[in-house]
Amino acid sequence: MDRVIIFDTTLRDGEQAAGGKMNIEEKLEIARQLELLGADVIEAGFPISSPSDFEAVQTIAQEVRKPTICALARALPQDIDRAWEAIKDAEHPRIHTFLSASDIHLVYQLKKSREEIMEMARSMVARAKKYVADVEFSPMDASRTEPDYLYQILREAIAAGATTVNIPDTVGYAIPAEFGRLIEGITQNVPNIDQAVISVHCHNDLGLAVANSLEAIKHGARQVECTINGIGERAGNASLEEIVMALKTRDDFFGLTTKIDTTQIYKTSRRVSEVTGFVVQPNKAIVGDNAFRHQSGIHQDGVIKMAVTYEIMDPRTVGIPASSLVMGKLSGRHALKERLAELGYSLSDEDLGRVFIAFKELADKKKEVTDKDIESLVAEDKRTVTEFYHLERLQVTCGDRGIPTASIRLIAPDGAAKADAALGTGPVDAVYQAINRIVGVPNKLTEFTVKSVTEGIDAIGEVLIRIESEGITYTGRGADTDIIVASAKAYMNALNRLLSAKKVVK
Ligand code: KIV
Ligand code: ZN
């Protein structure tokens, strides 16, 4: 097989990243984008973990038809049954069941013998197989599992019906050459391995997730589990865009393809970053702001003469838009629509109408409206259409004398306007206190950052905040040329997510 199956787990392992919680609408939107990207398998979630995760997986299974929709389940009957319940309407359903295999996990965590684990693996794969033909099995912490035991458990899982066997480097411990040998060992020592696809799932604790995945591919793995922007538990997972672009750019070395439409990479990365609130570091390979920027004079000179001198990939291959039209005050709705299409957005007439109004307001304040501004306007619009409470009006007084005071008017879920005012230690605090008086959901602000979308004094300010409630972190974003307004919007966004997760408001 000369194609590598791309298994995206942004919505499951990616969401496990601290503070990466997404609501159902956001998950569905990301799943649709992953379908456009051409992911073969979307791991949509872990249905037994919460009613909202169940609902998200079920919704994605019903709405996203092209890729395989996979649900995660521990090797326990109730997990497998719940996973099936969530994905049974999918066009291509898959159950992914996992169970620890390393002695470290068996002795200290599960307190079970190898024989007991073997039996659980066998019987739970068989249980999943009664529901669906496509079953994946993962012996968790495989890279720290004694190889002979690993071979046996894989053999038993395949005999019980697993069609994909996934080798997780759960704690990011493996080193590429060693991981490659482990995969080769599996190809040689698991007698029925020809009946299953070998998959790998690498974590990035030592910064080696992509290198380990590529080494595994070289030694016979034909499915990689990865996430957009490499988000995931702790230091994250192998990054989808890096693996796909390594295979494409170094086709001469690997001789393997994927089904990914690489021109969708940039847009997918931006959406995941917006939804999760995880900012992509500027030097991040493939999708970072600096990934295709040349600073040194020598490099610039080379690129001007012939791009290949210092560029191994064409930025257009990953969908980074080439800026052409300058948008401003005189640009009309049609020009905005065209620009949005070039940036990869296709908005309904209604959505375009709202974004156009916001665009005009911005163009009144700013001479040139850049692509980043436009992306920020679309993101801001998306945030507001799904909210329970809507920020209608905000007024603040502050300065070096007097006490910062904010008055706020919100539209409540029942449509009623609610107003209140509060004092604070600063203008943002005053705004948050006033909002709290109306919404009344206790929480703690744990992070607050503000950055400008573009250069210049008239730039849009983007605020990212995280709040914590009952041990769960919710992220909020807001954008506006006034950073106090942006701060208020970000807080409303985080509160709305909290309310949605807790279903406090119906
Ligand atoms: O890292 C891991 O081992 C996992 C498994 C559930 C595959 O995420
Ligand atoms: Zn994982």
Short mmCIF file of C-alpha atoms and ligand atoms in Angstrom, two decimals:
data_model
loop_
_atom_site.label_atom_id
_atom_site.label_comp_id
_atom_site.label_asym_id
_atom_site.label_seq_id
_atom_site.Cartn_x
_atom_site.Cartn_y
_atom_site.Cartn_z
CA MET A 1 0.00 0.00 0.00
CA ASP A 2 1.57 3.26 -1.11
CA ARG A 3 -0.92 5.56 0.61
CA VAL A 4 -0.82 6.66 4.22
CA ILE A 5 -4.17 6.88 5.99
CA ILE A 6 -4.53 10.18 7.83
CA PHE A 7 -6.39 9.69 11.10
CA ASP A 8 -7.16 13.07 12.64
CA THR A 9 -7.71 13.16 16.39
CA THR A 10 -7.95 16.94 16.87
CA LEU A 11 -11.47 16.54 18.22
CA ARG A 12 -10.47 13.84 20.72
CA ASP A 13 -6.80 13.91 21.77
CA GLY A 14 -6.53 17.54 20.60
CA GLU A 15 -9.42 18.48 22.82
CA GLN A 16 -7.71 16.76 25.75
CA ALA A 17 -5.16 19.61 25.80
CA ALA A 18 -5.71 21.67 28.94
CA GLY A 19 -8.05 24.53 27.99
CA GLY A 20 -8.90 23.08 24.55
CA LYS A 21 -12.58 22.36 25.20
CA MET A 22 -14.82 22.86 22.16
CA ASN A 23 -18.60 22.99 22.07
CA ILE A 24 -20.75 20.87 19.75
CA GLU A 25 -21.15 23.53 17.04
CA GLU A 26 -17.41 24.15 17.01
CA LYS A 27 -16.64 20.45 16.79
CA LEU A 28 -19.04 20.04 13.92
CA GLU A 29 -17.49 22.99 12.12
CA ILE A 30 -13.98 21.56 12.57
CA ALA A 31 -15.19 18.11 11.44
CA ARG A 32 -16.63 19.66 8.26
CA GLN A 33 -13.33 21.42 7.64
CA LEU A 34 -11.43 18.16 8.21
CA GLU A 35 -13.67 16.55 5.62
CA LEU A 36 -12.75 19.30 3.15
CA LEU A 37 -9.11 18.78 4.07
CA GLY A 38 -9.50 15.13 3.07
CA ALA A 39 -8.82 13.39 6.41
CA ASP A 40 -9.54 9.67 5.99
CA VAL A 41 -10.63 9.15 9.58
CA ILE A 42 -11.94 11.67 12.10
CA GLU A 43 -11.80 10.59 15.72
CA ALA A 44 -14.77 12.65 16.82
CA GLY A 45 -14.59 12.06 20.56
CA PHE A 46 -14.94 9.74 23.52
CA PRO A 47 -18.71 9.22 23.88
CA ILE A 48 -18.75 7.70 27.38
CA SER A 49 -16.77 10.64 28.80
CA SER A 50 -19.71 13.07 28.91
CA PRO A 51 -23.21 13.59 27.49
CA SER A 52 -21.95 16.54 25.44
CA ASP A 53 -19.13 14.49 23.93
CA PHE A 54 -21.65 11.77 23.06
CA GLU A 55 -23.87 14.35 21.38
CA ALA A 56 -20.93 15.84 19.47
CA VAL A 57 -19.82 12.44 18.14
CA GLN A 58 -23.39 11.55 17.20
CA THR A 59 -23.95 14.85 15.40
CA ILE A 60 -20.70 14.50 13.45
CA ALA A 61 -21.56 10.88 12.56
CA GLN A 62 -24.89 12.04 11.17
CA GLU A 63 -23.64 15.11 9.32
CA VAL A 64 -20.13 14.38 8.04
CA ARG A 65 -20.46 11.61 5.50
CA LYS A 66 -17.20 11.20 3.56
CA PRO A 67 -14.59 10.26 6.16
CA THR A 68 -14.71 7.37 8.58
CA ILE A 69 -16.08 8.62 11.89
CA CYS A 70 -14.39 7.00 14.82
CA ALA A 71 -15.41 6.91 18.49
CA LEU A 72 -13.00 6.10 21.29
CA ALA A 73 -13.84 3.52 23.97
CA ARG A 74 -11.94 1.95 26.83
CA ALA A 75 -11.93 -1.85 26.68
CA LEU A 76 -15.07 -1.97 28.78
CA PRO A 77 -18.52 -3.16 27.71
CA GLN A 78 -20.34 0.08 28.62
CA ASP A 79 -17.77 2.15 26.67
CA ILE A 80 -18.04 0.01 23.54
CA ASP A 81 -21.85 0.06 23.64
CA ARG A 82 -21.92 3.83 24.11
CA ALA A 83 -19.38 4.36 21.31
CA TRP A 84 -21.53 2.33 18.93
CA GLU A 85 -24.67 4.19 19.98
CA ALA A 86 -22.92 7.47 19.05
CA ILE A 87 -21.59 6.43 15.62
CA LYS A 88 -24.18 3.98 14.37
CA ASP A 89 -25.61 6.50 11.87
CA ALA A 90 -22.22 7.22 10.28
CA GLU A 91 -21.67 6.32 6.64
CA HIS A 92 -18.35 4.74 7.65
CA PRO A 93 -18.30 4.02 11.41
CA ARG A 94 -15.29 2.82 13.41
CA ILE A 95 -14.87 1.87 17.08
CA HIS A 96 -11.42 2.47 18.54
CA THR A 97 -10.88 0.58 21.75
CA PHE A 98 -7.80 0.92 23.93
CA LEU A 99 -6.26 -0.73 26.94
CA SER A 100 -2.94 -0.26 28.73
CA ALA A 101 -0.35 -2.90 27.90
CA SER A 102 2.89 -1.85 29.61
CA ASP A 103 3.85 -3.42 32.93
CA ILE A 104 4.20 0.08 34.39
CA HIS A 105 0.50 0.72 33.73
CA LEU A 106 -0.59 -2.81 34.63
CA VAL A 107 1.18 -2.83 38.00
CA TYR A 108 0.68 0.73 39.18
CA GLN A 109 -2.56 1.82 37.53
CA LEU A 110 -4.76 -1.10 36.51
CA LYS A 111 -3.44 -3.63 39.05
CA LYS A 112 -4.15 -6.48 36.61
CA SER A 113 -2.08 -9.34 35.25
CA ARG A 114 -0.97 -9.63 31.62
CA GLU A 115 -3.39 -12.55 31.18
CA GLU A 116 -6.33 -10.50 32.44
CA ILE A 117 -5.43 -7.66 30.07
CA MET A 118 -5.10 -10.08 27.16
CA GLU A 119 -8.56 -11.45 27.86
CA MET A 120 -10.07 -7.95 28.10
CA ALA A 121 -8.50 -6.99 24.77
CA ARG A 122 -9.79 -10.15 23.10
CA SER A 123 -13.32 -9.93 24.40
CA MET A 124 -13.76 -6.18 23.90
CA VAL A 125 -12.47 -6.24 20.32
CA ALA A 126 -14.92 -9.08 19.72
CA ARG A 127 -17.73 -7.06 21.31
CA ALA A 128 -16.96 -4.06 19.08
CA LYS A 129 -16.78 -6.37 16.07
CA LYS A 130 -20.37 -7.49 16.67
CA TYR A 131 -21.41 -3.91 16.02
CA VAL A 132 -19.10 -2.86 13.22
CA ALA A 133 -16.57 -4.31 10.76
CA ASP A 134 -14.08 -1.47 11.22
CA VAL A 135 -12.44 -1.92 14.64
CA GLU A 136 -9.20 -0.37 15.85
CA PHE A 137 -7.29 -1.60 18.86
CA SER A 138 -4.61 0.34 20.79
CA PRO A 139 -2.37 -1.24 23.41
CA MET A 140 -1.72 1.95 25.37
CA ASP A 141 1.87 2.81 26.28
CA ALA A 142 3.01 0.39 23.57
CA SER A 143 6.48 1.96 23.29
CA ARG A 144 7.17 0.95 26.92
CA THR A 145 5.56 -2.49 26.60
CA GLU A 146 7.70 -5.62 26.50
CA PRO A 147 7.85 -6.39 22.74
CA ASP A 148 6.96 -10.10 23.01
CA TYR A 149 3.86 -9.31 25.03
CA LEU A 150 2.99 -6.53 22.57
CA TYR A 151 3.23 -8.99 19.64
CA GLN A 152 0.94 -11.43 21.44
CA ILE A 153 -1.72 -8.90 22.33
CA LEU A 154 -1.72 -7.56 18.76
CA ARG A 155 -2.06 -11.10 17.41
CA GLU A 156 -5.03 -11.76 19.71
CA ALA A 157 -6.69 -8.44 18.87
CA ILE A 158 -6.39 -9.12 15.14
CA ALA A 159 -7.71 -12.66 15.62
CA ALA A 160 -10.68 -11.16 17.48
CA GLY A 161 -11.43 -8.83 14.56
CA ALA A 162 -9.28 -5.68 14.80
CA THR A 163 -8.66 -4.29 11.32
CA THR A 164 -6.29 -1.54 12.50
CA VAL A 165 -3.74 -1.96 15.27
CA ASN A 166 -2.46 1.30 16.64
CA ILE A 167 0.89 1.61 18.39
CA PRO A 168 0.74 4.55 20.79
CA ASP A 169 3.81 6.26 22.14
CA THR A 170 1.50 7.49 24.89
CA VAL A 171 4.06 9.39 26.93
CA GLY A 172 6.29 10.56 24.07
CA TYR A 173 9.18 8.40 25.23
CA ALA A 174 10.30 6.78 21.98
CA ILE A 175 13.34 7.73 19.89
CA PRO A 176 12.91 7.51 16.09
CA ALA A 177 15.35 4.67 15.31
CA GLU A 178 14.04 2.62 18.21
CA PHE A 179 10.39 3.27 17.29
CA GLY A 180 11.10 2.27 13.69
CA ARG A 181 12.60 -1.02 14.94
CA LEU A 182 9.50 -1.64 17.05
CA ILE A 183 7.25 -1.28 13.99
CA GLU A 184 9.53 -3.53 11.98
CA GLY A 185 9.43 -6.06 14.83
CA ILE A 186 5.64 -6.01 14.64
CA THR A 187 5.68 -6.66 10.90
CA GLN A 188 7.97 -9.66 11.49
CA ASN A 189 6.63 -11.16 14.70
CA VAL A 190 2.86 -10.80 14.57
CA PRO A 191 1.83 -13.73 12.36
CA ASN A 192 -1.56 -12.29 11.26
CA ILE A 193 -0.36 -8.69 10.79
CA ASP A 194 -1.23 -8.86 7.08
CA GLN A 195 -4.90 -8.75 8.15
CA ALA A 196 -4.58 -5.32 9.76
CA VAL A 197 -3.25 -1.85 9.07
CA ILE A 198 -0.46 -0.73 11.39
CA SER A 199 -1.13 2.71 12.82
CA VAL A 200 0.98 4.95 15.05
CA HIS A 201 0.00 7.59 17.59
CA CYS A 202 2.91 9.65 18.86
CA HIS A 203 3.02 12.25 21.58
CA ASN A 204 5.45 15.12 21.56
CA ASP A 205 6.94 15.17 25.05
CA LEU A 206 10.49 15.07 23.65
CA GLY A 207 9.59 17.00 20.51
CA LEU A 208 9.87 13.79 18.46
CA ALA A 209 6.25 13.00 17.59
CA VAL A 210 6.56 13.81 13.88
CA ALA A 211 10.01 12.20 13.56
CA ASN A 212 8.75 9.03 15.27
CA SER A 213 5.66 8.90 13.04
CA LEU A 214 7.74 9.29 9.87
CA GLU A 215 10.19 6.62 11.00
CA ALA A 216 7.25 4.30 11.68
CA ILE A 217 5.91 4.97 8.19
CA LYS A 218 9.31 4.08 6.77
CA HIS A 219 9.09 0.75 8.57
CA GLY A 220 5.59 -0.22 7.48
CA ALA A 221 3.00 1.85 9.36
CA ARG A 222 0.25 2.97 6.98
CA GLN A 223 -1.95 5.01 9.29
CA VAL A 224 -0.78 8.03 11.29
CA GLU A 225 -2.79 9.57 14.09
CA CYS A 226 -2.22 13.27 14.30
CA THR A 227 -3.81 16.63 15.08
CA ILE A 228 -4.02 20.04 13.47
CA ASN A 229 -1.29 22.33 14.83
CA GLY A 230 -0.07 19.33 16.87
CA ILE A 231 -2.43 20.09 19.75
CA GLY A 232 -3.16 17.38 22.29
CA GLU A 233 -2.57 16.00 25.74
CA ARG A 234 0.45 17.68 27.47
CA ALA A 235 3.03 18.61 24.77
CA GLY A 236 0.57 17.50 22.10
CA ASN A 237 0.43 14.97 19.28
CA ALA A 238 2.21 14.65 15.95
CA SER A 239 1.15 17.54 13.77
CA LEU A 240 -0.92 16.59 10.74
CA GLU A 241 0.38 19.39 8.54
CA GLU A 242 4.02 18.52 9.24
CA ILE A 243 3.57 14.83 8.46
CA VAL A 244 1.55 15.45 5.31
CA MET A 245 3.96 18.08 3.98
CA ALA A 246 7.00 15.95 4.82
CA LEU A 247 5.51 13.07 2.80
CA LYS A 248 4.61 15.40 -0.07
CA THR A 249 7.81 17.44 -0.15
CA ARG A 250 10.05 14.39 0.24
CA ASP A 251 8.12 12.12 -2.06
CA ASP A 252 11.54 11.20 -3.51
CA PHE A 253 12.43 9.67 -0.13
CA PHE A 254 9.15 8.15 1.05
CA GLY A 255 7.40 7.38 -2.24
CA LEU A 256 4.05 7.56 -0.45
CA THR A 257 0.93 9.70 -0.84
CA THR A 258 -1.99 10.87 1.27
CA LYS A 259 -5.48 11.96 0.30
CA ILE A 260 -5.06 15.36 1.93
CA ASP A 261 -5.89 18.48 -0.08
CA THR A 262 -2.91 20.46 1.16
CA THR A 263 -4.41 23.78 0.03
CA GLN A 264 -6.88 23.43 2.92
CA ILE A 265 -4.12 23.19 5.54
CA TYR A 266 -3.69 26.86 6.38
CA LYS A 267 -7.40 27.50 6.75
CA THR A 268 -7.88 24.40 8.92
CA SER A 269 -5.00 25.48 11.12
CA ARG A 270 -6.48 28.97 11.59
CA ARG A 271 -9.93 27.64 12.45
CA VAL A 272 -8.57 25.19 15.01
CA SER A 273 -6.49 27.95 16.55
CA GLU A 274 -9.49 30.29 16.72
CA VAL A 275 -11.82 27.71 18.18
CA THR A 276 -9.42 26.31 20.79
CA GLY A 277 -7.69 29.59 21.62
CA PHE A 278 -4.28 27.96 21.14
CA VAL A 279 -2.19 30.48 19.31
CA VAL A 280 0.11 29.01 16.65
CA GLN A 281 3.71 29.92 17.47
CA PRO A 282 5.24 32.15 14.76
CA ASN A 283 8.04 29.72 13.95
CA LYS A 284 5.72 26.68 13.75
CA ALA A 285 6.57 24.62 10.67
CA ILE A 286 4.12 24.90 7.74
CA VAL A 287 1.49 27.14 9.39
CA GLY A 288 3.40 29.61 11.61
CA ASP A 289 3.37 33.28 10.60
CA ASN A 290 7.10 33.14 9.87
CA ALA A 291 7.12 29.76 8.13
CA PHE A 292 7.49 31.37 4.70
CA ARG A 293 8.99 34.74 5.66
CA HIS A 294 12.56 35.47 4.71
CA GLN A 295 14.35 38.03 6.87
CA SER A 296 18.02 37.73 5.95
CA GLY A 297 19.16 39.81 2.99
CA ILE A 298 20.97 36.87 1.42
CA HIS A 299 17.87 34.69 1.63
CA GLN A 300 15.63 37.46 0.25
CA ASP A 301 18.03 37.97 -2.63
CA GLY A 302 17.97 34.25 -3.41
CA VAL A 303 14.17 33.97 -3.24
CA ILE A 304 13.73 36.96 -5.55
CA LYS A 305 16.07 35.33 -8.09
CA MET A 306 14.58 31.85 -7.79
CA ALA A 307 12.26 30.75 -4.95
CA VAL A 308 13.71 27.24 -4.81
CA THR A 309 17.00 28.64 -3.46
CA TYR A 310 15.55 29.01 0.02
CA GLU A 311 11.99 27.71 -0.25
CA ILE A 312 11.37 23.97 -0.19
CA MET A 313 7.60 24.40 -0.44
CA ASP A 314 5.43 26.89 -2.28
CA PRO A 315 3.25 28.66 0.34
CA ARG A 316 0.30 28.33 -2.04
CA THR A 317 0.49 24.53 -1.72
CA VAL A 318 -0.63 24.83 1.89
CA GLY A 319 -3.25 27.43 1.05
CA ILE A 320 -1.50 30.54 2.33
CA PRO A 321 -3.31 33.25 0.40
CA ALA A 322 -1.23 35.47 -1.85
CA SER A 323 -2.32 39.01 -1.00
CA SER A 324 -3.42 40.90 -4.06
CA LEU A 325 -6.39 43.25 -3.68
CA VAL A 326 -6.17 46.02 -1.09
CA MET A 327 -9.50 46.29 0.67
CA GLY A 328 -10.73 49.55 2.12
CA LYS A 329 -13.56 52.01 2.57
CA LEU A 330 -14.58 51.93 -1.08
CA SER A 331 -14.62 48.16 -1.46
CA GLY A 332 -18.09 46.76 -1.99
CA ARG A 333 -19.87 43.61 -0.90
CA HIS A 334 -18.86 41.80 -4.08
CA ALA A 335 -15.16 42.58 -3.59
CA LEU A 336 -15.39 41.34 -0.01
CA LYS A 337 -17.08 38.15 -1.16
CA GLU A 338 -14.28 37.57 -3.71
CA ARG A 339 -11.59 38.18 -1.13
CA LEU A 340 -13.30 35.84 1.31
CA ALA A 341 -13.43 33.15 -1.37
CA GLU A 342 -9.69 33.61 -2.01
CA LEU A 343 -9.14 33.17 1.71
CA GLY A 344 -11.14 29.93 1.60
CA TYR A 345 -14.44 31.12 3.09
CA SER A 346 -17.81 30.63 1.50
CA LEU A 347 -20.39 32.48 3.55
CA SER A 348 -24.15 32.35 3.26
CA ASP A 349 -25.81 35.61 2.13
CA GLU A 350 -26.95 36.23 5.69
CA ASP A 351 -23.48 35.70 7.19
CA LEU A 352 -21.89 37.78 4.44
CA GLY A 353 -24.36 40.59 5.19
CA ARG A 354 -23.26 40.76 8.83
CA VAL A 355 -19.55 40.48 8.03
CA PHE A 356 -19.93 43.20 5.40
CA ILE A 357 -21.44 45.58 7.98
CA ALA A 358 -18.53 44.86 10.35
CA PHE A 359 -16.10 45.30 7.45
CA LYS A 360 -17.54 48.73 6.60
CA GLU A 361 -17.35 49.82 10.25
CA LEU A 362 -13.72 48.72 10.35
CA ALA A 363 -12.88 50.36 7.03
CA ASP A 364 -14.21 53.64 8.46
CA LYS A 365 -11.63 53.42 11.22
CA LYS A 366 -8.76 51.85 9.32
CA LYS A 367 -7.23 52.87 5.99
CA GLU A 368 -6.41 49.40 4.72
CA VAL A 369 -8.24 46.26 5.73
CA THR A 370 -5.87 43.31 5.51
CA ASP A 371 -6.53 39.58 5.11
CA LYS A 372 -5.86 39.07 8.81
CA ASP A 373 -8.45 41.75 9.63
CA ILE A 374 -10.98 39.99 7.42
CA GLU A 375 -10.25 36.62 9.04
CA SER A 376 -10.69 38.24 12.43
CA LEU A 377 -14.07 39.71 11.39
CA VAL A 378 -15.32 36.32 10.21
CA ALA A 379 -14.14 34.67 13.44
CA GLU A 380 -15.83 37.37 15.52
CA ASP A 381 -19.06 36.90 13.60
CA LYS A 382 -18.97 33.12 14.11
CA ARG A 383 -18.55 33.64 17.84
CA THR A 384 -21.57 35.87 18.15
CA VAL A 385 -24.08 33.79 16.21
CA THR A 386 -24.01 30.92 18.72
CA GLU A 387 -24.17 32.94 21.92
CA PHE A 388 -26.74 32.85 24.72
CA TYR A 389 -26.03 36.29 26.16
CA HIS A 390 -25.19 39.03 23.69
CA LEU A 391 -23.24 42.18 24.52
CA GLU A 392 -25.35 45.05 23.32
CA ARG A 393 -23.82 48.14 24.87
CA LEU A 394 -20.82 49.01 26.94
CA GLN A 395 -19.57 52.22 28.47
CA VAL A 396 -16.52 52.73 30.61
CA THR A 397 -14.97 55.64 32.43
CA CYS A 398 -11.42 55.39 33.66
CA GLY A 399 -8.25 57.40 34.04
CA ASP A 400 -5.58 58.18 36.59
CA ARG A 401 -8.13 59.81 38.91
CA GLY A 402 -11.44 58.35 39.93
CA ILE A 403 -12.63 54.78 40.10
CA PRO A 404 -12.99 52.76 36.88
CA THR A 405 -16.69 52.28 36.25
CA ALA A 406 -18.50 50.22 33.63
CA SER A 407 -22.13 50.05 32.59
CA ILE A 408 -23.28 47.15 30.50
CA ARG A 409 -26.38 46.11 28.61
CA LEU A 410 -26.78 42.47 27.62
CA ILE A 411 -29.52 40.68 25.72
CA ALA A 412 -30.49 37.62 27.76
CA PRO A 413 -31.41 34.23 26.21
CA ASP A 414 -35.13 35.08 26.53
CA GLY A 415 -34.59 38.27 24.51
CA ALA A 416 -34.89 40.64 27.48
CA ALA A 417 -32.40 43.49 27.79
CA LYS A 418 -30.58 43.51 31.13
CA ALA A 419 -28.43 46.40 32.34
CA ASP A 420 -26.11 46.83 35.30
CA ALA A 421 -23.01 48.72 36.37
CA ALA A 422 -19.96 48.05 38.53
CA LEU A 423 -16.72 49.51 39.80
CA GLY A 424 -13.41 47.76 39.28
CA THR A 425 -9.68 47.98 39.85
CA GLY A 426 -9.30 48.85 36.17
CA PRO A 427 -11.61 49.25 33.16
CA VAL A 428 -11.53 45.56 32.19
CA ASP A 429 -12.19 44.48 35.77
CA ALA A 430 -15.12 46.92 35.97
CA VAL A 431 -16.57 45.48 32.74
CA TYR A 432 -16.20 41.90 33.99
CA GLN A 433 -17.78 42.76 37.34
CA ALA A 434 -20.75 44.38 35.61
CA ILE A 435 -21.21 41.33 33.34
CA ASN A 436 -20.98 39.03 36.37
CA ARG A 437 -23.77 40.93 38.07
CA ILE A 438 -26.05 40.07 35.16
CA VAL A 439 -24.94 36.56 34.18
CA GLY A 440 -24.17 35.37 37.72
CA VAL A 441 -21.99 32.32 36.97
CA PRO A 442 -19.04 32.02 39.38
CA ASN A 443 -15.67 31.59 37.66
CA LYS A 444 -12.03 32.56 37.98
CA LEU A 445 -10.08 34.43 35.32
CA THR A 446 -6.84 32.48 34.76
CA GLU A 447 -5.42 34.06 31.62
CA PHE A 448 -5.76 37.34 29.78
CA THR A 449 -3.75 38.30 26.73
CA VAL A 450 -4.17 41.03 24.18
CA LYS A 451 -2.44 41.29 20.82
CA SER A 452 -2.95 43.27 17.70
CA VAL A 453 -4.01 41.45 14.53
CA THR A 454 -1.83 43.64 12.30
CA GLU A 455 0.71 46.42 12.70
CA GLY A 456 -0.37 50.04 13.16
CA ILE A 457 -2.12 52.13 15.77
CA ASP A 458 -5.49 51.51 14.12
CA ALA A 459 -5.14 47.72 14.28
CA ILE A 460 -7.80 45.36 15.59
CA GLY A 461 -6.98 44.18 19.11
CA GLU A 462 -7.63 40.52 19.80
CA VAL A 463 -8.17 39.42 23.38
CA LEU A 464 -7.80 35.82 24.50
CA ILE A 465 -8.95 34.84 27.96
CA ARG A 466 -9.39 31.66 29.91
CA ILE A 467 -11.76 31.26 32.82
CA GLU A 468 -12.08 28.32 35.16
CA SER A 469 -15.25 26.93 36.65
CA GLU A 470 -15.46 23.69 38.66
CA GLY A 471 -12.03 22.59 37.43
CA ILE A 472 -12.80 23.09 33.73
CA THR A 473 -11.15 25.78 31.65
CA TYR A 474 -13.13 27.73 29.04
CA THR A 475 -11.46 29.88 26.42
CA GLY A 476 -12.89 33.11 25.04
CA ARG A 477 -11.83 35.38 22.23
CA GLY A 478 -12.95 38.80 21.17
CA ALA A 479 -11.79 41.29 18.56
CA ASP A 480 -12.37 44.99 18.18
CA THR A 481 -10.40 48.15 17.47
CA ASP A 482 -11.21 49.13 21.08
CA ILE A 483 -9.45 46.70 23.40
CA ILE A 484 -11.93 47.22 26.25
CA VAL A 485 -14.73 46.17 23.90
CA ALA A 486 -12.58 43.25 22.70
CA SER A 487 -12.05 42.26 26.35
CA ALA A 488 -15.80 42.35 27.00
CA LYS A 489 -16.47 40.26 23.89
CA ALA A 490 -13.84 37.71 24.92
CA TYR A 491 -15.40 37.39 28.36
CA MET A 492 -18.88 36.98 26.87
CA ASN A 493 -17.48 34.32 24.52
CA ALA A 494 -15.95 32.35 27.42
CA LEU A 495 -19.11 32.69 29.53
CA ASN A 496 -21.30 31.56 26.65
CA ARG A 497 -19.12 28.46 26.22
CA LEU A 498 -19.36 27.74 29.92
CA LEU A 499 -23.16 28.10 29.82
CA SER A 500 -23.36 25.93 26.72
CA ALA A 501 -21.20 23.16 28.27
CA LYS A 502 -23.24 23.15 31.45
CA LYS A 503 -26.49 23.60 29.57
CA VAL A 504 -27.38 26.21 32.21
CA VAL A 505 -29.51 27.95 29.62
CA LYS A 506 -31.65 25.97 27.23
O1 KIV B 1 -1.91 8.45 23.77
C1 KIV B 1 -2.61 7.42 23.76
O2 KIV B 1 -2.16 6.32 24.10
C2 KIV B 1 -3.99 7.55 23.36
C3 KIV B 1 -4.74 6.28 23.14
C4 KIV B 1 -6.17 6.40 23.54
C5 KIV B 1 -4.60 5.84 21.72
O3 KIV B 1 -4.46 8.64 23.13
ZN ZN B 2 -2.85 10.16 22.81
#
